[in-house]
Amino acid sequence: MTSVESCQDEQPLEYLAQYGDREFRYHLCYVPEHKKATIRVHVHPNGRVQVDAPKDARLADIKSAVQRRARWILKHLDDIAERHRDVRPRQWVSGESMLYLGRRYVLKVIQAPEQRKSSCKLIGGQLRVQGKELHPEQIQKAVRQWYRDRAVEVFQRRLDLMVESLPWTTTAPAWRLVEMQTQWGSCSPEGTILLNPHLIKAPTRAIDYVLLHELCHLVEHNHSSRFYGLLDRFMPHWRSVKETLDGSSEMIFGQT
Ligand SMILES: [Zn+2]
């Protein structure tokens, strides 16, 4: 992280960059040519990513410069998120960030005196909790229930899709949600799959990896080379997906 003067542009341009499973926004500031001749990337302590570029730089060159530093940027953003998590426990107030399918959404709390039953909905970039006299515990409860509902729906849909492509299954096996501290999923010897509802915060491909992992256990009950052979066959890139998922587990579990 480098300290840097803030952008002088009134309305800096905002762009979205992708790296693997993840994405981040950055602000592009054009600076006078005489000042800086190269494209420079800074991550501010508040998590804002700023890219300074000479006025005549081509957008394609700027984008590839950002892409080359994406890993570095994400590392800094993770460090910042981690620090914020340590110093600031969730307050369940508007403005806090909520993860869903690998993306961040902003929590919005709307006090609605006329509404008897509180609701939780994803609208645009916001996770909106609306209800009468909402206190942090009620907001947390509504959000948790929303996550569970979404998990039931999404996991079932992904399972249904996945079993079609696997030769040893025709219908999705029995499964249920269980909050676990250290595991994303498990498969009992009887073939019942348990899935961690927190997994709904991870990107779809990470969910698919966990589902495939557990479905492979229906055939291979331990982590034998035959088991990994199945994973390789049906998700050749599973290792990088697993690595990304494990790397974000602290962030995901910290978001209860
Ligand atoms: Zn396993």
PDB file of C-alpha atoms and ligand atoms in Angstrom:
ATOM      1  CA  MET A   1       0.000   0.000   0.000  1.00  0.00           C
ATOM      2  CA  THR A   2       1.311   3.406  -0.886  1.00  0.00           C
ATOM      3  CA  SER A   3       0.022   6.701   0.297  1.00  0.00           C
ATOM      4  CA  VAL A   4      -0.908   9.034  -2.502  1.00  0.00           C
ATOM      5  CA  GLU A   5      -2.650  12.326  -3.013  1.00  0.00           C
ATOM      6  CA  SER A   6      -6.339  11.933  -3.760  1.00  0.00           C
ATOM      7  CA  CYS A   7      -7.629  12.184  -7.283  1.00  0.00           C
ATOM      8  CA  GLN A   8      -8.083  15.708  -8.550  1.00  0.00           C
ATOM      9  CA  ASP A   9     -10.768  14.785 -11.065  1.00  0.00           C
ATOM     10  CA  GLU A  10     -14.225  15.818  -9.913  1.00  0.00           C
ATOM     11  CA  GLN A  11     -15.820  12.638 -11.195  1.00  0.00           C
ATOM     12  CA  PRO A  12     -13.167   9.955 -11.576  1.00  0.00           C
ATOM     13  CA  LEU A  13     -14.134   7.187 -13.982  1.00  0.00           C
ATOM     14  CA  GLU A  14     -14.961   3.899 -12.359  1.00  0.00           C
ATOM     15  CA  TYR A  15     -14.130   0.545 -13.940  1.00  0.00           C
ATOM     16  CA  LEU A  16     -14.591  -3.051 -12.986  1.00  0.00           C
ATOM     17  CA  ALA A  17     -11.708  -5.519 -13.211  1.00  0.00           C
ATOM     18  CA  GLN A  18     -11.895  -9.279 -12.923  1.00  0.00           C
ATOM     19  CA  TYR A  19      -9.306 -11.677 -11.653  1.00  0.00           C
ATOM     20  CA  GLY A  20     -10.150 -15.360 -11.376  1.00  0.00           C
ATOM     21  CA  ASP A  21     -13.332 -15.632  -9.355  1.00  0.00           C
ATOM     22  CA  ARG A  22     -13.119 -12.135  -8.067  1.00  0.00           C
ATOM     23  CA  GLU A  23     -13.653  -8.609  -9.180  1.00  0.00           C
ATOM     24  CA  PHE A  24     -12.879  -5.154  -7.903  1.00  0.00           C
ATOM     25  CA  ARG A  25     -13.640  -1.577  -8.841  1.00  0.00           C
ATOM     26  CA  TYR A  26     -11.065   1.035  -9.502  1.00  0.00           C
ATOM     27  CA  HIS A  27     -11.104   4.749 -10.144  1.00  0.00           C
ATOM     28  CA  LEU A  28      -9.221   6.033 -13.104  1.00  0.00           C
ATOM     29  CA  CYS A  29      -7.665   9.465 -12.791  1.00  0.00           C
ATOM     30  CA  TYR A  30      -6.019  11.123 -15.738  1.00  0.00           C
ATOM     31  CA  VAL A  31      -3.041  13.189 -14.656  1.00  0.00           C
ATOM     32  CA  PRO A  32      -1.174  15.802 -16.679  1.00  0.00           C
ATOM     33  CA  GLU A  33       1.511  14.171 -18.803  1.00  0.00           C
ATOM     34  CA  HIS A  34       4.359  16.191 -17.400  1.00  0.00           C
ATOM     35  CA  LYS A  35       3.604  14.985 -13.906  1.00  0.00           C
ATOM     36  CA  LYS A  36       3.629  11.211 -14.320  1.00  0.00           C
ATOM     37  CA  ALA A  37       4.548   9.409 -17.484  1.00  0.00           C
ATOM     38  CA  THR A  38       3.482   5.952 -16.414  1.00  0.00           C
ATOM     39  CA  ILE A  39       0.337   4.208 -15.245  1.00  0.00           C
ATOM     40  CA  ARG A  40       0.364   3.844 -11.492  1.00  0.00           C
ATOM     41  CA  VAL A  41      -1.909   1.846  -9.202  1.00  0.00           C
ATOM     42  CA  HIS A  42      -2.574   2.718  -5.561  1.00  0.00           C
ATOM     43  CA  VAL A  43      -4.732   1.110  -2.932  1.00  0.00           C
ATOM     44  CA  HIS A  44      -5.879   3.666  -0.372  1.00  0.00           C
ATOM     45  CA  PRO A  45      -6.214   2.616   3.256  1.00  0.00           C
ATOM     46  CA  ASN A  46     -10.008   2.897   2.912  1.00  0.00           C
ATOM     47  CA  GLY A  47      -9.941   0.243   0.165  1.00  0.00           C
ATOM     48  CA  ARG A  48     -10.318   2.608  -2.751  1.00  0.00           C
ATOM     49  CA  VAL A  49      -8.269   1.562  -5.747  1.00  0.00           C
ATOM     50  CA  GLN A  50      -6.941   4.483  -7.743  1.00  0.00           C
ATOM     51  CA  VAL A  51      -5.216   4.273 -11.085  1.00  0.00           C
ATOM     52  CA  ASP A  52      -3.303   7.305 -12.290  1.00  0.00           C
ATOM     53  CA  ALA A  53      -2.646   7.458 -15.998  1.00  0.00           C
ATOM     54  CA  PRO A  54      -1.257  10.067 -18.364  1.00  0.00           C
ATOM     55  CA  LYS A  55      -3.916  11.968 -20.301  1.00  0.00           C
ATOM     56  CA  ASP A  56      -2.948  10.312 -23.574  1.00  0.00           C
ATOM     57  CA  ALA A  57      -2.797   6.713 -22.270  1.00  0.00           C
ATOM     58  CA  ARG A  58      -4.926   4.220 -24.174  1.00  0.00           C
ATOM     59  CA  LEU A  59      -7.693   2.594 -22.147  1.00  0.00           C
ATOM     60  CA  ALA A  60      -6.581  -0.873 -23.269  1.00  0.00           C
ATOM     61  CA  ASP A  61      -3.091  -0.210 -21.882  1.00  0.00           C
ATOM     62  CA  ILE A  62      -4.537   1.068 -18.620  1.00  0.00           C
ATOM     63  CA  LYS A  63      -6.735  -2.003 -18.288  1.00  0.00           C
ATOM     64  CA  SER A  64      -3.888  -4.399 -18.925  1.00  0.00           C
ATOM     65  CA  ALA A  65      -1.701  -2.511 -16.428  1.00  0.00           C
ATOM     66  CA  VAL A  66      -4.446  -2.973 -13.821  1.00  0.00           C
ATOM     67  CA  GLN A  67      -4.799  -6.630 -14.774  1.00  0.00           C
ATOM     68  CA  ARG A  68      -1.076  -7.225 -14.295  1.00  0.00           C
ATOM     69  CA  ARG A  69      -1.361  -5.881 -10.750  1.00  0.00           C
ATOM     70  CA  ALA A  70      -4.730  -7.479  -9.940  1.00  0.00           C
ATOM     71  CA  ARG A  71      -3.257 -10.081  -7.613  1.00  0.00           C
ATOM     72  CA  TRP A  72      -1.396  -7.405  -5.704  1.00  0.00           C
ATOM     73  CA  ILE A  73      -4.496  -5.192  -5.520  1.00  0.00           C
ATOM     74  CA  LEU A  74      -6.692  -8.016  -4.230  1.00  0.00           C
ATOM     75  CA  LYS A  75      -4.091  -8.936  -1.635  1.00  0.00           C
ATOM     76  CA  HIS A  76      -4.200  -5.371  -0.323  1.00  0.00           C
ATOM     77  CA  LEU A  77      -7.990  -5.276  -0.390  1.00  0.00           C
ATOM     78  CA  ASP A  78      -8.102  -8.538   1.562  1.00  0.00           C
ATOM     79  CA  ASP A  79      -5.660  -7.180   4.122  1.00  0.00           C
ATOM     80  CA  ILE A  80      -7.787  -4.071   4.531  1.00  0.00           C
ATOM     81  CA  ALA A  81     -10.978  -6.122   4.873  1.00  0.00           C
ATOM     82  CA  GLU A  82      -9.251  -8.294   7.415  1.00  0.00           C
ATOM     83  CA  ARG A  83      -8.147  -5.319   9.500  1.00  0.00           C
ATOM     84  CA  HIS A  84     -11.596  -3.763   9.351  1.00  0.00           C
ATOM     85  CA  ARG A  85     -13.130  -7.029  10.418  1.00  0.00           C
ATOM     86  CA  ASP A  86     -10.857  -7.144  13.446  1.00  0.00           C
ATOM     87  CA  VAL A  87     -11.514  -3.639  14.642  1.00  0.00           C
ATOM     88  CA  ARG A  88     -15.150  -3.336  13.704  1.00  0.00           C
ATOM     89  CA  PRO A  89     -17.583  -6.113  14.501  1.00  0.00           C
ATOM     90  CA  ARG A  90     -20.730  -6.079  12.442  1.00  0.00           C
ATOM     91  CA  GLN A  91     -23.249  -3.565  13.691  1.00  0.00           C
ATOM     92  CA  TRP A  92     -26.118  -4.593  11.412  1.00  0.00           C
ATOM     93  CA  VAL A  93     -26.586  -1.102  10.084  1.00  0.00           C
ATOM     94  CA  SER A  94     -26.981   0.335   6.598  1.00  0.00           C
ATOM     95  CA  GLY A  95     -23.765   0.513   4.630  1.00  0.00           C
ATOM     96  CA  GLU A  96     -22.197  -2.724   5.814  1.00  0.00           C
ATOM     97  CA  SER A  97     -21.051  -5.108   3.162  1.00  0.00           C
ATOM     98  CA  MET A  98     -22.685  -8.498   2.651  1.00  0.00           C
ATOM     99  CA  LEU A  99     -21.323 -11.308   0.515  1.00  0.00           C
ATOM    100  CA  TYR A 100     -23.545 -13.334  -1.781  1.00  0.00           C
ATOM    101  CA  LEU A 101     -22.321 -15.648  -4.552  1.00  0.00           C
ATOM    102  CA  GLY A 102     -18.898 -14.056  -4.401  1.00  0.00           C
ATOM    103  CA  ARG A 103     -20.111 -10.505  -4.782  1.00  0.00           C
ATOM    104  CA  ARG A 104     -20.453  -7.742  -2.276  1.00  0.00           C
ATOM    105  CA  TYR A 105     -23.783  -6.100  -1.582  1.00  0.00           C
ATOM    106  CA  VAL A 106     -24.559  -3.203   0.692  1.00  0.00           C
ATOM    107  CA  LEU A 107     -26.865  -3.770   3.627  1.00  0.00           C
ATOM    108  CA  LYS A 108     -29.739  -1.320   3.684  1.00  0.00           C
ATOM    109  CA  VAL A 109     -31.989  -1.166   6.719  1.00  0.00           C
ATOM    110  CA  ILE A 110     -35.383   0.410   6.113  1.00  0.00           C
ATOM    111  CA  GLN A 111     -37.632   1.163   9.050  1.00  0.00           C
ATOM    112  CA  ALA A 112     -41.199   0.611   7.889  1.00  0.00           C
ATOM    113  CA  PRO A 113     -43.638   1.204  10.769  1.00  0.00           C
ATOM    114  CA  GLU A 114     -46.599  -0.120   8.785  1.00  0.00           C
ATOM    115  CA  GLN A 115     -44.921  -3.442   7.932  1.00  0.00           C
ATOM    116  CA  ARG A 116     -45.783  -6.216  10.392  1.00  0.00           C
ATOM    117  CA  LYS A 117     -43.439  -8.931   9.162  1.00  0.00           C
ATOM    118  CA  SER A 118     -39.879  -7.965   8.339  1.00  0.00           C
ATOM    119  CA  SER A 119     -38.532  -8.813   4.892  1.00  0.00           C
ATOM    120  CA  CYS A 120     -35.109  -9.246   3.339  1.00  0.00           C
ATOM    121  CA  LYS A 121     -34.592  -8.824  -0.398  1.00  0.00           C
ATOM    122  CA  LEU A 122     -31.753  -8.369  -2.817  1.00  0.00           C
ATOM    123  CA  ILE A 123     -32.505  -5.338  -4.955  1.00  0.00           C
ATOM    124  CA  GLY A 124     -29.844  -4.040  -7.301  1.00  0.00           C
ATOM    125  CA  GLY A 125     -26.642  -3.790  -5.313  1.00  0.00           C
ATOM    126  CA  GLN A 126     -28.445  -3.728  -1.988  1.00  0.00           C
ATOM    127  CA  LEU A 127     -29.562  -6.305   0.519  1.00  0.00           C
ATOM    128  CA  ARG A 128     -32.624  -4.593   1.918  1.00  0.00           C
ATOM    129  CA  VAL A 129     -34.031  -5.476   5.283  1.00  0.00           C
ATOM    130  CA  GLN A 130     -37.335  -3.782   5.881  1.00  0.00           C
ATOM    131  CA  GLY A 131     -39.628  -3.915   8.862  1.00  0.00           C
ATOM    132  CA  LYS A 132     -41.081  -2.347  11.964  1.00  0.00           C
ATOM    133  CA  GLU A 133     -38.694  -1.185  14.730  1.00  0.00           C
ATOM    134  CA  LEU A 134     -35.753  -3.177  13.449  1.00  0.00           C
ATOM    135  CA  HIS A 135     -33.041  -3.864  16.017  1.00  0.00           C
ATOM    136  CA  PRO A 136     -29.660  -5.436  15.201  1.00  0.00           C
ATOM    137  CA  GLU A 137     -30.789  -8.893  16.381  1.00  0.00           C
ATOM    138  CA  GLN A 138     -33.844  -8.813  14.139  1.00  0.00           C
ATOM    139  CA  ILE A 139     -31.808  -7.627  11.182  1.00  0.00           C
ATOM    140  CA  GLN A 140     -29.268 -10.386  11.755  1.00  0.00           C
ATOM    141  CA  LYS A 141     -32.054 -12.935  12.000  1.00  0.00           C
ATOM    142  CA  ALA A 142     -33.685 -11.733   8.790  1.00  0.00           C
ATOM    143  CA  VAL A 143     -30.356 -11.773   6.920  1.00  0.00           C
ATOM    144  CA  ARG A 144     -29.451 -15.226   8.209  1.00  0.00           C
ATOM    145  CA  GLN A 145     -32.818 -16.591   7.130  1.00  0.00           C
ATOM    146  CA  TRP A 146     -32.388 -14.967   3.735  1.00  0.00           C
ATOM    147  CA  TYR A 147     -28.981 -16.618   3.332  1.00  0.00           C
ATOM    148  CA  ARG A 148     -30.450 -19.989   4.264  1.00  0.00           C
ATOM    149  CA  ASP A 149     -33.357 -19.598   1.854  1.00  0.00           C
ATOM    150  CA  ARG A 150     -31.007 -18.598  -0.932  1.00  0.00           C
ATOM    151  CA  ALA A 151     -28.689 -21.490  -0.057  1.00  0.00           C
ATOM    152  CA  VAL A 152     -31.539 -24.019  -0.261  1.00  0.00           C
ATOM    153  CA  GLU A 153     -32.594 -22.737  -3.646  1.00  0.00           C
ATOM    154  CA  VAL A 154     -29.166 -22.257  -5.212  1.00  0.00           C
ATOM    155  CA  PHE A 155     -27.607 -25.476  -3.861  1.00  0.00           C
ATOM    156  CA  GLN A 156     -30.599 -27.512  -5.076  1.00  0.00           C
ATOM    157  CA  ARG A 157     -30.448 -25.923  -8.519  1.00  0.00           C
ATOM    158  CA  ARG A 158     -26.687 -26.513  -8.853  1.00  0.00           C
ATOM    159  CA  LEU A 159     -27.053 -30.090  -7.573  1.00  0.00           C
ATOM    160  CA  ASP A 160     -29.806 -30.826 -10.081  1.00  0.00           C
ATOM    161  CA  LEU A 161     -27.631 -29.516 -12.887  1.00  0.00           C
ATOM    162  CA  MET A 162     -24.563 -31.363 -11.723  1.00  0.00           C
ATOM    163  CA  VAL A 163     -26.115 -34.798 -11.267  1.00  0.00           C
ATOM    164  CA  GLU A 164     -27.164 -34.724 -14.918  1.00  0.00           C
ATOM    165  CA  SER A 165     -23.527 -34.620 -15.978  1.00  0.00           C
ATOM    166  CA  LEU A 166     -22.317 -37.350 -13.620  1.00  0.00           C
ATOM    167  CA  PRO A 167     -22.667 -40.979 -14.725  1.00  0.00           C
ATOM    168  CA  TRP A 168     -23.235 -42.340 -11.205  1.00  0.00           C
ATOM    169  CA  THR A 169     -26.187 -40.155 -10.257  1.00  0.00           C
ATOM    170  CA  THR A 170     -29.558 -39.544 -11.816  1.00  0.00           C
ATOM    171  CA  THR A 171     -31.263 -37.483  -9.136  1.00  0.00           C
ATOM    172  CA  ALA A 172     -29.856 -35.181  -6.479  1.00  0.00           C
ATOM    173  CA  PRO A 173     -29.115 -37.056  -3.242  1.00  0.00           C
ATOM    174  CA  ALA A 174     -30.650 -36.083   0.091  1.00  0.00           C
ATOM    175  CA  TRP A 175     -28.919 -33.088   1.594  1.00  0.00           C
ATOM    176  CA  ARG A 176     -29.436 -30.474   4.255  1.00  0.00           C
ATOM    177  CA  LEU A 177     -27.925 -27.297   5.592  1.00  0.00           C
ATOM    178  CA  VAL A 178     -25.726 -27.492   8.661  1.00  0.00           C
ATOM    179  CA  GLU A 179     -23.661 -24.650  10.024  1.00  0.00           C
ATOM    180  CA  MET A 180     -20.109 -25.923  10.377  1.00  0.00           C
ATOM    181  CA  GLN A 181     -17.096 -24.077  11.704  1.00  0.00           C
ATOM    182  CA  THR A 182     -14.393 -25.557   9.526  1.00  0.00           C
ATOM    183  CA  GLN A 183     -16.053 -27.443   6.692  1.00  0.00           C
ATOM    184  CA  TRP A 184     -17.948 -26.437   3.577  1.00  0.00           C
ATOM    185  CA  GLY A 185     -19.624 -29.776   3.242  1.00  0.00           C
ATOM    186  CA  SER A 186     -19.535 -33.433   4.184  1.00  0.00           C
ATOM    187  CA  CYS A 187     -20.946 -36.725   3.039  1.00  0.00           C
ATOM    188  CA  SER A 188     -22.016 -39.448   5.474  1.00  0.00           C
ATOM    189  CA  PRO A 189     -21.318 -43.145   4.748  1.00  0.00           C
ATOM    190  CA  GLU A 190     -25.059 -43.471   4.098  1.00  0.00           C
ATOM    191  CA  GLY A 191     -24.755 -40.854   1.387  1.00  0.00           C
ATOM    192  CA  THR A 192     -26.377 -37.871   3.070  1.00  0.00           C
ATOM    193  CA  ILE A 193     -24.736 -34.627   2.102  1.00  0.00           C
ATOM    194  CA  LEU A 194     -24.405 -31.766   4.553  1.00  0.00           C
ATOM    195  CA  LEU A 195     -23.709 -28.306   3.218  1.00  0.00           C
ATOM    196  CA  ASN A 196     -22.629 -25.219   5.082  1.00  0.00           C
ATOM    197  CA  PRO A 197     -25.065 -22.328   4.501  1.00  0.00           C
ATOM    198  CA  HIS A 198     -22.094 -19.902   4.561  1.00  0.00           C
ATOM    199  CA  LEU A 199     -21.072 -21.389   1.231  1.00  0.00           C
ATOM    200  CA  ILE A 200     -23.789 -19.278  -0.420  1.00  0.00           C
ATOM    201  CA  LYS A 201     -21.441 -16.306   0.069  1.00  0.00           C
ATOM    202  CA  ALA A 202     -18.871 -17.902  -2.240  1.00  0.00           C
ATOM    203  CA  PRO A 203     -18.932 -17.737  -6.056  1.00  0.00           C
ATOM    204  CA  THR A 204     -21.019 -20.299  -7.936  1.00  0.00           C
ATOM    205  CA  ARG A 205     -17.968 -22.173  -9.175  1.00  0.00           C
ATOM    206  CA  ALA A 206     -16.821 -22.635  -5.579  1.00  0.00           C
ATOM    207  CA  ILE A 207     -20.266 -23.973  -4.685  1.00  0.00           C
ATOM    208  CA  ASP A 208     -20.051 -26.341  -7.641  1.00  0.00           C
ATOM    209  CA  TYR A 209     -16.649 -27.546  -6.479  1.00  0.00           C
ATOM    210  CA  VAL A 210     -17.969 -28.377  -3.000  1.00  0.00           C
ATOM    211  CA  LEU A 211     -21.029 -30.109  -4.468  1.00  0.00           C
ATOM    212  CA  LEU A 212     -18.891 -32.141  -6.853  1.00  0.00           C
ATOM    213  CA  HIS A 213     -16.512 -33.043  -4.029  1.00  0.00           C
ATOM    214  CA  GLU A 214     -19.371 -34.420  -1.951  1.00  0.00           C
ATOM    215  CA  LEU A 215     -21.004 -36.145  -4.929  1.00  0.00           C
ATOM    216  CA  CYS A 216     -17.704 -37.887  -5.680  1.00  0.00           C
ATOM    217  CA  HIS A 217     -17.786 -39.226  -2.123  1.00  0.00           C
ATOM    218  CA  LEU A 218     -20.933 -41.151  -3.043  1.00  0.00           C
ATOM    219  CA  VAL A 219     -18.629 -43.314  -5.158  1.00  0.00           C
ATOM    220  CA  GLU A 220     -15.290 -42.930  -3.380  1.00  0.00           C
ATOM    221  CA  HIS A 221     -15.778 -42.542   0.349  1.00  0.00           C
ATOM    222  CA  ASN A 222     -12.246 -41.387   1.130  1.00  0.00           C
ATOM    223  CA  HIS A 223      -9.730 -39.077  -0.482  1.00  0.00           C
ATOM    224  CA  SER A 224      -8.080 -41.783  -2.541  1.00  0.00           C
ATOM    225  CA  SER A 225      -6.365 -41.186  -5.858  1.00  0.00           C
ATOM    226  CA  ARG A 226      -9.501 -42.552  -7.522  1.00  0.00           C
ATOM    227  CA  PHE A 227     -11.487 -39.846  -5.735  1.00  0.00           C
ATOM    228  CA  TYR A 228      -9.173 -37.108  -7.070  1.00  0.00           C
ATOM    229  CA  GLY A 229      -9.325 -38.753 -10.473  1.00  0.00           C
ATOM    230  CA  LEU A 230     -13.079 -38.171 -10.487  1.00  0.00           C
ATOM    231  CA  LEU A 231     -12.660 -34.541  -9.468  1.00  0.00           C
ATOM    232  CA  ASP A 232     -10.053 -34.037 -12.199  1.00  0.00           C
ATOM    233  CA  ARG A 233     -12.330 -35.584 -14.743  1.00  0.00           C
ATOM    234  CA  PHE A 234     -15.433 -33.552 -13.968  1.00  0.00           C
ATOM    235  CA  MET A 235     -13.816 -30.280 -12.876  1.00  0.00           C
ATOM    236  CA  PRO A 236     -10.269 -30.084 -14.271  1.00  0.00           C
ATOM    237  CA  HIS A 237      -9.602 -26.691 -12.637  1.00  0.00           C
ATOM    238  CA  TRP A 238     -10.891 -27.679  -9.180  1.00  0.00           C
ATOM    239  CA  ARG A 239      -7.547 -27.007  -7.457  1.00  0.00           C
ATOM    240  CA  SER A 240      -7.523 -23.305  -8.236  1.00  0.00           C
ATOM    241  CA  VAL A 241     -11.201 -23.029  -7.274  1.00  0.00           C
ATOM    242  CA  LYS A 242     -10.476 -24.740  -3.960  1.00  0.00           C
ATOM    243  CA  GLU A 243      -7.475 -22.511  -3.339  1.00  0.00           C
ATOM    244  CA  THR A 244      -9.520 -19.359  -3.899  1.00  0.00           C
ATOM    245  CA  LEU A 245     -12.339 -20.665  -1.716  1.00  0.00           C
ATOM    246  CA  ASP A 246     -10.001 -21.623   1.125  1.00  0.00           C
ATOM    247  CA  GLY A 247      -8.276 -18.252   0.797  1.00  0.00           C
ATOM    248  CA  SER A 248     -11.545 -16.422   1.321  1.00  0.00           C
ATOM    249  CA  SER A 249     -12.867 -18.667   4.092  1.00  0.00           C
ATOM    250  CA  GLU A 250     -11.859 -16.287   6.877  1.00  0.00           C
ATOM    251  CA  MET A 251     -13.692 -13.464   5.187  1.00  0.00           C
ATOM    252  CA  ILE A 252     -16.763 -15.613   4.557  1.00  0.00           C
ATOM    253  CA  PHE A 253     -16.956 -17.048   8.082  1.00  0.00           C
ATOM    254  CA  GLY A 254     -16.343 -13.619   9.546  1.00  0.00           C
ATOM    255  CA  GLN A 255     -19.481 -12.425   7.837  1.00  0.00           C
ATOM    256  CA  THR A 256     -22.096 -14.180   9.925  1.00  0.00           C
TER     257      THR A 256
HETATM  258 ZN    ZN B   1     -13.914 -34.997   1.121  1.00  0.00          ZN
END
